[in-house]
Short mmCIF file of C-alpha atoms and ligand atoms in Angstrom, two decimals:
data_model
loop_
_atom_site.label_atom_id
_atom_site.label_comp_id
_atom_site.label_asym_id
_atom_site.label_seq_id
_atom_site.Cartn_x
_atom_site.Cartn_y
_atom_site.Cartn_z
CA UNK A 33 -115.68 -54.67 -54.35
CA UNK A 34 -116.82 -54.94 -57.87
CA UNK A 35 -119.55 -52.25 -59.01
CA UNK A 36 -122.74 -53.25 -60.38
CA UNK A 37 -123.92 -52.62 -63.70
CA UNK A 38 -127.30 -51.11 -63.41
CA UNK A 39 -128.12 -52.35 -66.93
CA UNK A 40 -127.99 -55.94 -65.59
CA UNK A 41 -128.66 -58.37 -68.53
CA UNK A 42 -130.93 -61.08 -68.41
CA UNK A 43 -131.38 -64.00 -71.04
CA UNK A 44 -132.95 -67.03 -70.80
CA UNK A 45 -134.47 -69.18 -73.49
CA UNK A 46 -138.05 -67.73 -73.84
CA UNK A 47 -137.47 -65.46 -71.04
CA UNK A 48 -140.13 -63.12 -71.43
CA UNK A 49 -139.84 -59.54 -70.81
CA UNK A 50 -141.73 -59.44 -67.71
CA UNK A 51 -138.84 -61.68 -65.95
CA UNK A 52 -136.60 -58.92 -66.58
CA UNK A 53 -138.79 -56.62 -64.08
CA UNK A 54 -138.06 -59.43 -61.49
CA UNK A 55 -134.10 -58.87 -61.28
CA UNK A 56 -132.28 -57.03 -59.48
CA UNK A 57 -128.99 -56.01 -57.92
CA UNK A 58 -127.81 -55.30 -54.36
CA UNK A 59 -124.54 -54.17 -52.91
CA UNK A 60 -121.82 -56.30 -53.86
CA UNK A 61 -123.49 -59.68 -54.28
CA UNK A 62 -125.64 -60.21 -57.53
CA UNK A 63 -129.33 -61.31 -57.13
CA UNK A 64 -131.42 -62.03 -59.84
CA UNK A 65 -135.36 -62.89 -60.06
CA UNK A 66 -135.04 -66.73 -60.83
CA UNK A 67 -136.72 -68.49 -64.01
CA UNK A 68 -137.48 -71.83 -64.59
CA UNK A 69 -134.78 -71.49 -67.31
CA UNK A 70 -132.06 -69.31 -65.01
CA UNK A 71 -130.33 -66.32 -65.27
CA UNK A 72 -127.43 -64.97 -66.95
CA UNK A 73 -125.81 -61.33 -65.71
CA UNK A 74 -123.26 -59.07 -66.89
CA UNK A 75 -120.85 -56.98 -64.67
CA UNK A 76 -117.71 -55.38 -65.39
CA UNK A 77 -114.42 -57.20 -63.85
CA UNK A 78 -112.07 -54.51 -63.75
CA UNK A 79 -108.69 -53.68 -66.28
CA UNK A 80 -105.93 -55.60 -67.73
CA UNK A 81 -102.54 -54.25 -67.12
CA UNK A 82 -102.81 -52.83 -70.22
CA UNK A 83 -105.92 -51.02 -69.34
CA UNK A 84 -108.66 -53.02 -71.57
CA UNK A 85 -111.91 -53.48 -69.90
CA UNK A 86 -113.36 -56.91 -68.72
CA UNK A 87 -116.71 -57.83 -68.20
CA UNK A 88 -117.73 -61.32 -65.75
CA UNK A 89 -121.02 -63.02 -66.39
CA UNK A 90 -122.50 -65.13 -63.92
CA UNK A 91 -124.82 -68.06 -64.78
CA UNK A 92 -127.26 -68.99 -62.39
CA UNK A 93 -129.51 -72.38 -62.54
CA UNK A 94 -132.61 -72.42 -60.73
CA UNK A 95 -131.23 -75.06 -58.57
CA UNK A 96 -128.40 -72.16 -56.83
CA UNK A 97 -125.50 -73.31 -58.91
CA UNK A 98 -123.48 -70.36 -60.21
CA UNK A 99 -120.52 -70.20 -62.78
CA UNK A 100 -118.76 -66.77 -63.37
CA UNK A 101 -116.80 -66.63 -66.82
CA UNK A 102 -115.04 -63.71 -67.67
CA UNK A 103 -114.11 -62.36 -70.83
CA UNK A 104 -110.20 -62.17 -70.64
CA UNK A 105 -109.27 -65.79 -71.40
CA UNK A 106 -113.04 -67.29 -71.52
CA UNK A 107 -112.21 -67.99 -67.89
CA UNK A 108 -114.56 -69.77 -65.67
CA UNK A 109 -113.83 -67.80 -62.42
CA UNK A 110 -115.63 -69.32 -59.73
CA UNK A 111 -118.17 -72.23 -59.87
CA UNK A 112 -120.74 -72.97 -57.09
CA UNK A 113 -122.46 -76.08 -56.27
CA UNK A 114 -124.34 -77.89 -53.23
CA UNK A 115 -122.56 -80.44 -51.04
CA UNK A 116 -124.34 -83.59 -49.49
CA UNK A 117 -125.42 -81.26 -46.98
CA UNK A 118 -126.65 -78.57 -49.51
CA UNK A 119 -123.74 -75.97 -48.59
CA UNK A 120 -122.70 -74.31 -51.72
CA UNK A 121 -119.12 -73.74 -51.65
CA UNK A 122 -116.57 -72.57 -55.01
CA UNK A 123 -114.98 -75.61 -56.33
CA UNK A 124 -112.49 -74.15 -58.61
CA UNK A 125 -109.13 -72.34 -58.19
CA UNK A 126 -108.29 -68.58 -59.68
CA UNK A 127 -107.48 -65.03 -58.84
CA UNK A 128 -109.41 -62.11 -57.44
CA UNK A 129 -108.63 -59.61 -60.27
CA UNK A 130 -107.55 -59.35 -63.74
CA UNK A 131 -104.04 -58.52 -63.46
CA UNK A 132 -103.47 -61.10 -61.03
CA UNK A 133 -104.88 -63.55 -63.78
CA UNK A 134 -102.64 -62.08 -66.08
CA UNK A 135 -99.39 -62.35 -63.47
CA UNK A 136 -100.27 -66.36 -63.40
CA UNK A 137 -98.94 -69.02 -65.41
CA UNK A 138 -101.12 -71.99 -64.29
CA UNK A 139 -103.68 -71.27 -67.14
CA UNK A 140 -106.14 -71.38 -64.22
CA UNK A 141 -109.77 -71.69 -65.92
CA UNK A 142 -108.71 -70.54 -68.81
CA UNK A 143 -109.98 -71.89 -72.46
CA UNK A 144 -106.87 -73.17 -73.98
CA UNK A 145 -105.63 -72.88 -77.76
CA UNK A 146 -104.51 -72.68 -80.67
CA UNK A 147 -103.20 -76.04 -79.17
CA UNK A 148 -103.45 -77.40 -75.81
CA UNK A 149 -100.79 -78.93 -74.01
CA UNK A 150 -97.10 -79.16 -75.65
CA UNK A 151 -95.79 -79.52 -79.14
CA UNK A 152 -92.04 -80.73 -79.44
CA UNK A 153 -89.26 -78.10 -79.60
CA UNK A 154 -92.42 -75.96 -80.79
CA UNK A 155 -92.01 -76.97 -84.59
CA UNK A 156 -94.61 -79.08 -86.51
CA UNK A 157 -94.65 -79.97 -90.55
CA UNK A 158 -98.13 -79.48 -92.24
CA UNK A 159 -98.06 -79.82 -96.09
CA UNK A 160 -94.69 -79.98 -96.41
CA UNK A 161 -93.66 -76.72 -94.42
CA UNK A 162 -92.14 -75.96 -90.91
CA UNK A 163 -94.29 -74.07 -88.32
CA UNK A 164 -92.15 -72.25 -85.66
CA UNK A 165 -93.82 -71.59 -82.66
CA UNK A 166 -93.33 -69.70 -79.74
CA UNK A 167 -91.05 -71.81 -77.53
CA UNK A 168 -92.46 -70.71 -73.77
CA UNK A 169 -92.16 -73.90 -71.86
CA UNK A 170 -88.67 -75.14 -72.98
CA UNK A 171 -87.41 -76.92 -75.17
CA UNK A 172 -91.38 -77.03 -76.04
CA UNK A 173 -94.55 -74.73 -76.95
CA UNK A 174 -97.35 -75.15 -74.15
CA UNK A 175 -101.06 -74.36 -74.65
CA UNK A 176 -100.97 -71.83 -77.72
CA UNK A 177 -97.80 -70.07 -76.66
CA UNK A 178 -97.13 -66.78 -74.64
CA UNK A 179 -99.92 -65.37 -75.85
CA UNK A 180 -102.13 -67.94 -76.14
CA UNK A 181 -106.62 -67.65 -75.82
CA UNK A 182 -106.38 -67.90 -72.20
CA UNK A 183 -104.09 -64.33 -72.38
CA UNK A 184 -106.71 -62.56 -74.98
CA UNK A 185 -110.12 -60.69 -74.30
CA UNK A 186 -113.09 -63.19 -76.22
CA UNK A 187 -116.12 -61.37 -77.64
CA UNK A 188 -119.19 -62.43 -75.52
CA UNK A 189 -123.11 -62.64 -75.74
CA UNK A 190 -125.59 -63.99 -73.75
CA UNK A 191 -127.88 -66.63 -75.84
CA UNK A 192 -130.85 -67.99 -75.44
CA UNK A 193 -131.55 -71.75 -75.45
CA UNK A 194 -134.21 -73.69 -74.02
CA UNK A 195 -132.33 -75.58 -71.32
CA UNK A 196 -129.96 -73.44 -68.91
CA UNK A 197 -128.53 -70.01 -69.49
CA UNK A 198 -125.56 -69.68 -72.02
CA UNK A 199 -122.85 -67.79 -72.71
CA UNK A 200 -121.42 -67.67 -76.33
CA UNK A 201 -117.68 -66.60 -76.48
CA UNK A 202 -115.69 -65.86 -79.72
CA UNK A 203 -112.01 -65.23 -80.67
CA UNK A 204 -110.81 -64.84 -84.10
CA UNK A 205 -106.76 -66.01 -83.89
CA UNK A 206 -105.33 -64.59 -87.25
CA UNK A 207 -102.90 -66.04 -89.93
CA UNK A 208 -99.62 -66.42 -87.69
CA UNK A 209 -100.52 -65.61 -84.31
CA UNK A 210 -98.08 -67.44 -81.96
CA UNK A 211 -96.74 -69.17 -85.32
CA UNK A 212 -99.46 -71.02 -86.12
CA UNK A 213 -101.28 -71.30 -89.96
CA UNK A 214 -104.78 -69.58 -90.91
CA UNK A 215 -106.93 -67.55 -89.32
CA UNK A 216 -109.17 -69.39 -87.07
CA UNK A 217 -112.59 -68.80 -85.97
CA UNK A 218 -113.74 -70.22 -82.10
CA UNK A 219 -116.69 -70.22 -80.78
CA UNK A 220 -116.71 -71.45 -77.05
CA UNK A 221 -120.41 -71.66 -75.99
CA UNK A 222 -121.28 -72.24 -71.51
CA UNK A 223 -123.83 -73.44 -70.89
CA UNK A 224 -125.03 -74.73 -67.29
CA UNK A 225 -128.18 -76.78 -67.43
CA UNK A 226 -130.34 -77.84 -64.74
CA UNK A 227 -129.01 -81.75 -64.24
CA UNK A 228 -126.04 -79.14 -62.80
CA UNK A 229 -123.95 -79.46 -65.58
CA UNK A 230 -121.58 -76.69 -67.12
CA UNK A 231 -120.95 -77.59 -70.56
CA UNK A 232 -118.47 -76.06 -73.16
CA UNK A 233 -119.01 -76.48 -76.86
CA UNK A 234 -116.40 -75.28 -79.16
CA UNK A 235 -116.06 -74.84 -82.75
CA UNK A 236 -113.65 -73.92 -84.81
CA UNK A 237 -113.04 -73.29 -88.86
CA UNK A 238 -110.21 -72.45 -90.63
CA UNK A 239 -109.31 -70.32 -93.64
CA UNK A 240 -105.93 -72.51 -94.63
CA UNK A 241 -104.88 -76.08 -93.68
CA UNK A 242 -103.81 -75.69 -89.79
CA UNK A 243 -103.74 -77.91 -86.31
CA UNK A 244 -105.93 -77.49 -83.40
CA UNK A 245 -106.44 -78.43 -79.99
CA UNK A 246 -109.04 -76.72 -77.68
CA UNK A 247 -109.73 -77.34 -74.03
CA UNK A 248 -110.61 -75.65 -70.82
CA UNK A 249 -107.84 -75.16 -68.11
CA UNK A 250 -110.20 -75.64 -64.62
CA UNK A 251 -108.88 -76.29 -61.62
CA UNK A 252 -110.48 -78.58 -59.48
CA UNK A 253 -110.83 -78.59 -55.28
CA UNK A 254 -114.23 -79.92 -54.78
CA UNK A 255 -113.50 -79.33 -50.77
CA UNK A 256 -112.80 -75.78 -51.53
CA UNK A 257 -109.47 -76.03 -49.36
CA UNK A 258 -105.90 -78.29 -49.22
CA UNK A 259 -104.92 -80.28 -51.43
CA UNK A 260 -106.64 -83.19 -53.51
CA UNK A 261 -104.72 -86.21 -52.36
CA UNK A 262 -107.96 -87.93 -50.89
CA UNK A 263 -110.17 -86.73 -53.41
CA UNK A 264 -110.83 -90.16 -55.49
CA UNK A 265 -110.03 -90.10 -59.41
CA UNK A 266 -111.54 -92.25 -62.11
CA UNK A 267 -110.14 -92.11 -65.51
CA UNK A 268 -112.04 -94.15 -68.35
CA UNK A 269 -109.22 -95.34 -70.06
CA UNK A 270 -107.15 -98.53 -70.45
CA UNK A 271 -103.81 -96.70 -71.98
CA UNK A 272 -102.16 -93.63 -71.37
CA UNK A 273 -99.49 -92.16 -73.50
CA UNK A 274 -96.03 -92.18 -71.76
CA UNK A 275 -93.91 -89.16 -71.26
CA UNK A 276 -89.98 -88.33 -72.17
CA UNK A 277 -88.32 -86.13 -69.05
CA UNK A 278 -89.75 -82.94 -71.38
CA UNK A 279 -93.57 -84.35 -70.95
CA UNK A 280 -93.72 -84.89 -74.85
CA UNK A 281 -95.26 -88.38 -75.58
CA UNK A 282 -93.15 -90.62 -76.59
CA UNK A 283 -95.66 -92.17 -79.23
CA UNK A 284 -96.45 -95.35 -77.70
CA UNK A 285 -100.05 -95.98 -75.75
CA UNK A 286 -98.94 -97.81 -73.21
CA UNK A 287 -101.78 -100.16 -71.09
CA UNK A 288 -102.53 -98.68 -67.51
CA UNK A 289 -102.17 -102.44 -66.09
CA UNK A 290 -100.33 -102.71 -63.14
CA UNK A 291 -99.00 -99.00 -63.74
CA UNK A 292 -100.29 -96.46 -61.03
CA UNK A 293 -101.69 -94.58 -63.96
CA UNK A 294 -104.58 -97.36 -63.72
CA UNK A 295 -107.69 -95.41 -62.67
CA UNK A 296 -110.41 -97.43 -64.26
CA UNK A 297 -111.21 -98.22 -60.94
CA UNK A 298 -111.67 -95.31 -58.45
CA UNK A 299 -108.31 -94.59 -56.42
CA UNK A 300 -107.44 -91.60 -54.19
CA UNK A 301 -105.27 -89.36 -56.13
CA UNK A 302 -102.40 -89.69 -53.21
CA UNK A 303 -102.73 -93.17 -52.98
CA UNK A 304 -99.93 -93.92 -55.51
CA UNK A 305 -97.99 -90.82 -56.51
CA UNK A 306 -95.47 -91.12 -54.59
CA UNK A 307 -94.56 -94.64 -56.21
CA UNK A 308 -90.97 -94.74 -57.75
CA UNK A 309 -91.94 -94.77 -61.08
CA UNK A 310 -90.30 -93.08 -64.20
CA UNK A 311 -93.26 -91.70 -65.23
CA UNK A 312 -94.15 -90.05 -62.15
CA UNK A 313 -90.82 -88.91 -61.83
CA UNK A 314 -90.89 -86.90 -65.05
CA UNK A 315 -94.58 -85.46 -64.21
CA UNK A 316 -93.30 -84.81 -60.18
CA UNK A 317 -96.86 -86.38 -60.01
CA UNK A 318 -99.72 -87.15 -62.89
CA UNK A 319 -99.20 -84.69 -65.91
CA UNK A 320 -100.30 -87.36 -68.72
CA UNK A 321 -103.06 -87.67 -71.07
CA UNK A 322 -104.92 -90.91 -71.34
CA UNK A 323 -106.69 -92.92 -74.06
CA UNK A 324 -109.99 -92.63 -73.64
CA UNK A 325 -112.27 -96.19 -73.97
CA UNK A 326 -115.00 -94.27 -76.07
CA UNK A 327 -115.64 -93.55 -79.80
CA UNK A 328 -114.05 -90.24 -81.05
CA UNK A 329 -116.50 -87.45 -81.32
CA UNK A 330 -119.58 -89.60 -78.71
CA UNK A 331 -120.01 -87.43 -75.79
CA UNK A 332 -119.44 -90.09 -73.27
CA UNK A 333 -117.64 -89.88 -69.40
CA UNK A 334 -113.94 -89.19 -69.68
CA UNK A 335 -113.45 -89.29 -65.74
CA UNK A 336 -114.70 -88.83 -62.29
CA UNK A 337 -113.55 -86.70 -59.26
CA UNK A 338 -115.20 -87.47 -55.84
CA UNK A 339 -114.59 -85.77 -52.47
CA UNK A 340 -115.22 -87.93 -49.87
CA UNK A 341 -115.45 -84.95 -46.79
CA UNK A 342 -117.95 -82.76 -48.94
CA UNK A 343 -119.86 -85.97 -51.12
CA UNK A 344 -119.18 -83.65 -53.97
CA UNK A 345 -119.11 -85.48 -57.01
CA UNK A 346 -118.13 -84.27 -60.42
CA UNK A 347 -118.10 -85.93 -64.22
CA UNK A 348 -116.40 -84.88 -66.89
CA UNK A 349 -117.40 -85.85 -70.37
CA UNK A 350 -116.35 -84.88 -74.08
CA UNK A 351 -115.89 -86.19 -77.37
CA UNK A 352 -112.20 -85.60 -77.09
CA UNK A 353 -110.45 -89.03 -77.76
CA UNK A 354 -108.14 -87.99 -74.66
CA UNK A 355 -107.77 -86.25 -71.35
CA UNK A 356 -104.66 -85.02 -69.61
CA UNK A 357 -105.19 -85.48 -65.88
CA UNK A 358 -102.92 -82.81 -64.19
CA UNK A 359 -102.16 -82.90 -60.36
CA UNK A 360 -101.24 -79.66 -59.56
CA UNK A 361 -97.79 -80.21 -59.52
CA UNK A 362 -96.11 -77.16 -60.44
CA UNK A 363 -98.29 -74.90 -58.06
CA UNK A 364 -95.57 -74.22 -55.53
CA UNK A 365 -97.06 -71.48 -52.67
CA UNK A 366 -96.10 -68.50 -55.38
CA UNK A 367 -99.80 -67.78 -56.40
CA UNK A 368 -101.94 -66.14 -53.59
CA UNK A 369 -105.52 -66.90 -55.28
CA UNK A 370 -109.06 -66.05 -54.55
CA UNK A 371 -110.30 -65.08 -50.96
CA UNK A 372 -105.83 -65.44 -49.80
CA UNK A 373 -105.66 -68.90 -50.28
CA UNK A 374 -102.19 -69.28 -51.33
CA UNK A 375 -102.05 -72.17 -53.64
CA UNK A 376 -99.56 -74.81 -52.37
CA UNK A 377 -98.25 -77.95 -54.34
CA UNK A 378 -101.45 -80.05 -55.81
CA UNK A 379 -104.19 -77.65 -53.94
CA UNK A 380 -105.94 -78.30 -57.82
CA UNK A 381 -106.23 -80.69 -60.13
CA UNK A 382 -107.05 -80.64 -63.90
CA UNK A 383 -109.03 -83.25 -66.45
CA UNK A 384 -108.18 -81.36 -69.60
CA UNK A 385 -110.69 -83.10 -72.57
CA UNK A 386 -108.62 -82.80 -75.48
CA UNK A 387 -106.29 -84.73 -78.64
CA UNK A 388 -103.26 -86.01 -77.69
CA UNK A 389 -100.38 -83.43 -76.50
CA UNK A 390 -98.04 -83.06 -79.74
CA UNK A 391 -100.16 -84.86 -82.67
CA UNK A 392 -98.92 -83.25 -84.97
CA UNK A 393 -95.63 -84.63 -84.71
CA UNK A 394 -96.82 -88.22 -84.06
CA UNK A 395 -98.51 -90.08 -86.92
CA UNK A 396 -99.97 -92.84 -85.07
CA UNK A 397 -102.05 -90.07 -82.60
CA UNK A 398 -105.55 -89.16 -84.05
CA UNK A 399 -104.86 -86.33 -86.28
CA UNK A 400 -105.35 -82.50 -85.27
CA UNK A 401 -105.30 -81.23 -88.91
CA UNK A 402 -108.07 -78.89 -89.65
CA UNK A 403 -109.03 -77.93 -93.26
CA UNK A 404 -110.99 -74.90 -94.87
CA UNK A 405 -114.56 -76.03 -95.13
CA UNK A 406 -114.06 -78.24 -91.98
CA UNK A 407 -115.48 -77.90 -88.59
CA UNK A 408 -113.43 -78.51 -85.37
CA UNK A 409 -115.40 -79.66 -83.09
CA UNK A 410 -115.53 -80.60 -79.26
CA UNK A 411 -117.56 -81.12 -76.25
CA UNK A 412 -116.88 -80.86 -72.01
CA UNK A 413 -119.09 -81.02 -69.57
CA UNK A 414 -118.65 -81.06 -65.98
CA UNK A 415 -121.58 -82.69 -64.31
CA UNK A 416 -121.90 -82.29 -60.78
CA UNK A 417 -123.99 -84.63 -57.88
CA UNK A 418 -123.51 -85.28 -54.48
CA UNK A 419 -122.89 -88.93 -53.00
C1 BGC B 111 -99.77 -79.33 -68.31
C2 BGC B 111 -98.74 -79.10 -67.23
C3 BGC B 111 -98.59 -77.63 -67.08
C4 BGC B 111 -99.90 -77.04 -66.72
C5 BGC B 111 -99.82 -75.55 -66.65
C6 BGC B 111 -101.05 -78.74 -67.86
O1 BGC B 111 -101.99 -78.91 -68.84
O2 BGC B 111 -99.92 -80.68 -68.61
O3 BGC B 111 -97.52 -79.71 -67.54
O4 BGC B 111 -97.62 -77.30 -66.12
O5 BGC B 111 -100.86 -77.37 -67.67
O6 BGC B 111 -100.29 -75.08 -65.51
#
């Protein structure tokens, strides 16, 4: 059981100091005084393997919802909201502890970078040079590399705002790490809001010409338990980019017509991945980004995930001009997560907001490049209601 800080931390926007008198902790379960803005807390979440300390922060709307984001890979731990009954249940997948974060590859809730998804044989040419990068899902790189920001410790402060409690988390990725150019500066700022919406806002800046690709790594169950082959995806997009047997795009945005990968109108997840189909043969499922129907950088709804059983229903927007829609596919029963729910083959799904996986190698893909003096910038948010 995780021991209470006694010098809980509260922020809210123009939380005044009184509030503070009104928190307070009990036992193993946190309980703060609400506001009308929320609450934000700080608690320690044990050791990495490696013995550096890591703090969890839960954010608390004044409606009950609840994320918890730790500060070893900006993960969002556990995220409760209401179902149509008003039972609040976690809808996301992890671990109970630290190390057993750090044992996992799934990337589960993790913020993902320098470059999410894969790059091609984990080489890329940017002004004329070769980038080698650390090859961990061959023949290809896959989210940042070994060590990528989902395996580091990010910097983290409470701040406030005027709508919802926030959480601003920074990294600074030198010159070289995992192989990539410059030193880059992220900022990853939570924020959940009182519509019941947990938003991420990144930023990123550069100190020499370099490419970038940031995204969160949730995993979805929005019945808290089996898999998601009923729960009923919508994807806001009328081409996808195909897939060689590696999962590197082939370069070609291929239209969803006719294809199982049409989701513009909302089908059960199970109700066509079992098709024979090439491309479901190389993801052993959906592992694909699409191509979104929206301007580049307008916040605006990437997809939808309903659960019929619970009414939960959950929205996912960005200004990403693509998501990856992941099925789970490579959990396989080896991963005992939170509470001993062993995680068996597509108990999760992911909508990753992001560019498209290995730009840099394909001109025709909106470019990743990021410049000194330019800002990287991108937007999720996961908006929750009940149906
Ligand atoms: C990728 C999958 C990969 C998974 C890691 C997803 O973003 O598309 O291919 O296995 O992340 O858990």
């Amino acid at each position: 059981m995780q021991q209470m800080i006694a010098n809980v931390t509260l922020l809210a926007a123009g939380l005044s100091a009184a509030l503070l008198t009104g928190c307070a902790s009990t036992g193993g379960s946190s309980c703060c005084g609400s506001t009308s803005e929320g609450t934000i807390m700080k608690e320690p979440f044990g050791k990495t393997l490696d013995g550096q300390a890591v703090d969890i922060y839960t954010l608390r709307n004044t409606n009950g919802v609840e994320a918890r984001i730790m500060t070893y890979g900006g993960t969002l731990v556990s995220l409760k909201v209401p179902d149509k009954s008003g039972n609040f249940g976690d809808v996301v997948l992890g671990c109970d502890s630290v190390p057993d974060y750090q044992k996992q590859t799934a990337y589960f809730g993790a913020l993902i970078g320098r470059y999410g998804n894969r790059i091609a044989k984990g080489q890329f040419v940017l002004d004329g040079k070769t980038y080698h990068l650390d090859i961990n899902n061959p023949p290809n790189s896959l989210h940042g590399g070994t060590n990528g920001y989902d395996k580091v410790i990010w910097a983290a402060k409470p701040v406030p705002t005027d709508s919802g409690p926030s959480l601003e988390m920074t990294y600074v990725s030198k010159d070289g790490e995992e192989g990539y150019p410059g030193t880059l500066k992220i900022k990853a700022v939570y924020k959940l809001t009182e519509d019941n919406s947990l938003r991420i806002e990144f930023t990123a800046t550069t100190d020499k010409d370099t490419v970038v690709n940031l995204t969160g790594h949730t995993y979805w169950n929005l019945a808290g338990k089996g898999n998601i082959l009923d729960h009923v995806v919508m994807i806001n997009a009328d081409k996808f980019t195909p897939v060689d047997e590696t999962l590197i795009p082939t370069g070609v945005l291929q239209p969803v017509d006719g294809t199982p990968f049409d989701f513009r109108t909302p089908t059960a997840v199970g109700a066509r991945i079992e098709q024979v189909n090439e491309q479901i043969k190389f993801g052993k499922g959906y592992d694909h980004n699409w191509v979104l129907n929206k301007e580049t950088d307008k916040l605006d709804v990437a997809a939808s995930l309903y659960d019929p059983t619970t009414g939960r229903m959950l929205q996912v927007l960005t200004t990403s001009p693509g998501v990856q829609f992941y099925s789970g596919n490579f959990l396989d029963g080896t991963v005992t997560g939170k509470g001993g729910w062993v995680y068996q083959f597509r108990n999760g799904l992911c909508f990753e907001p992001q560019h498209f996986p290995d730009s840099p190698n394909q001109p025709n893909f909106p470019s990743t490049e990021l410049k000194p003096g330019e800002k990287h910038h991108n937007i999720i948010e996961y908006k929750f209601s009940v149906k």
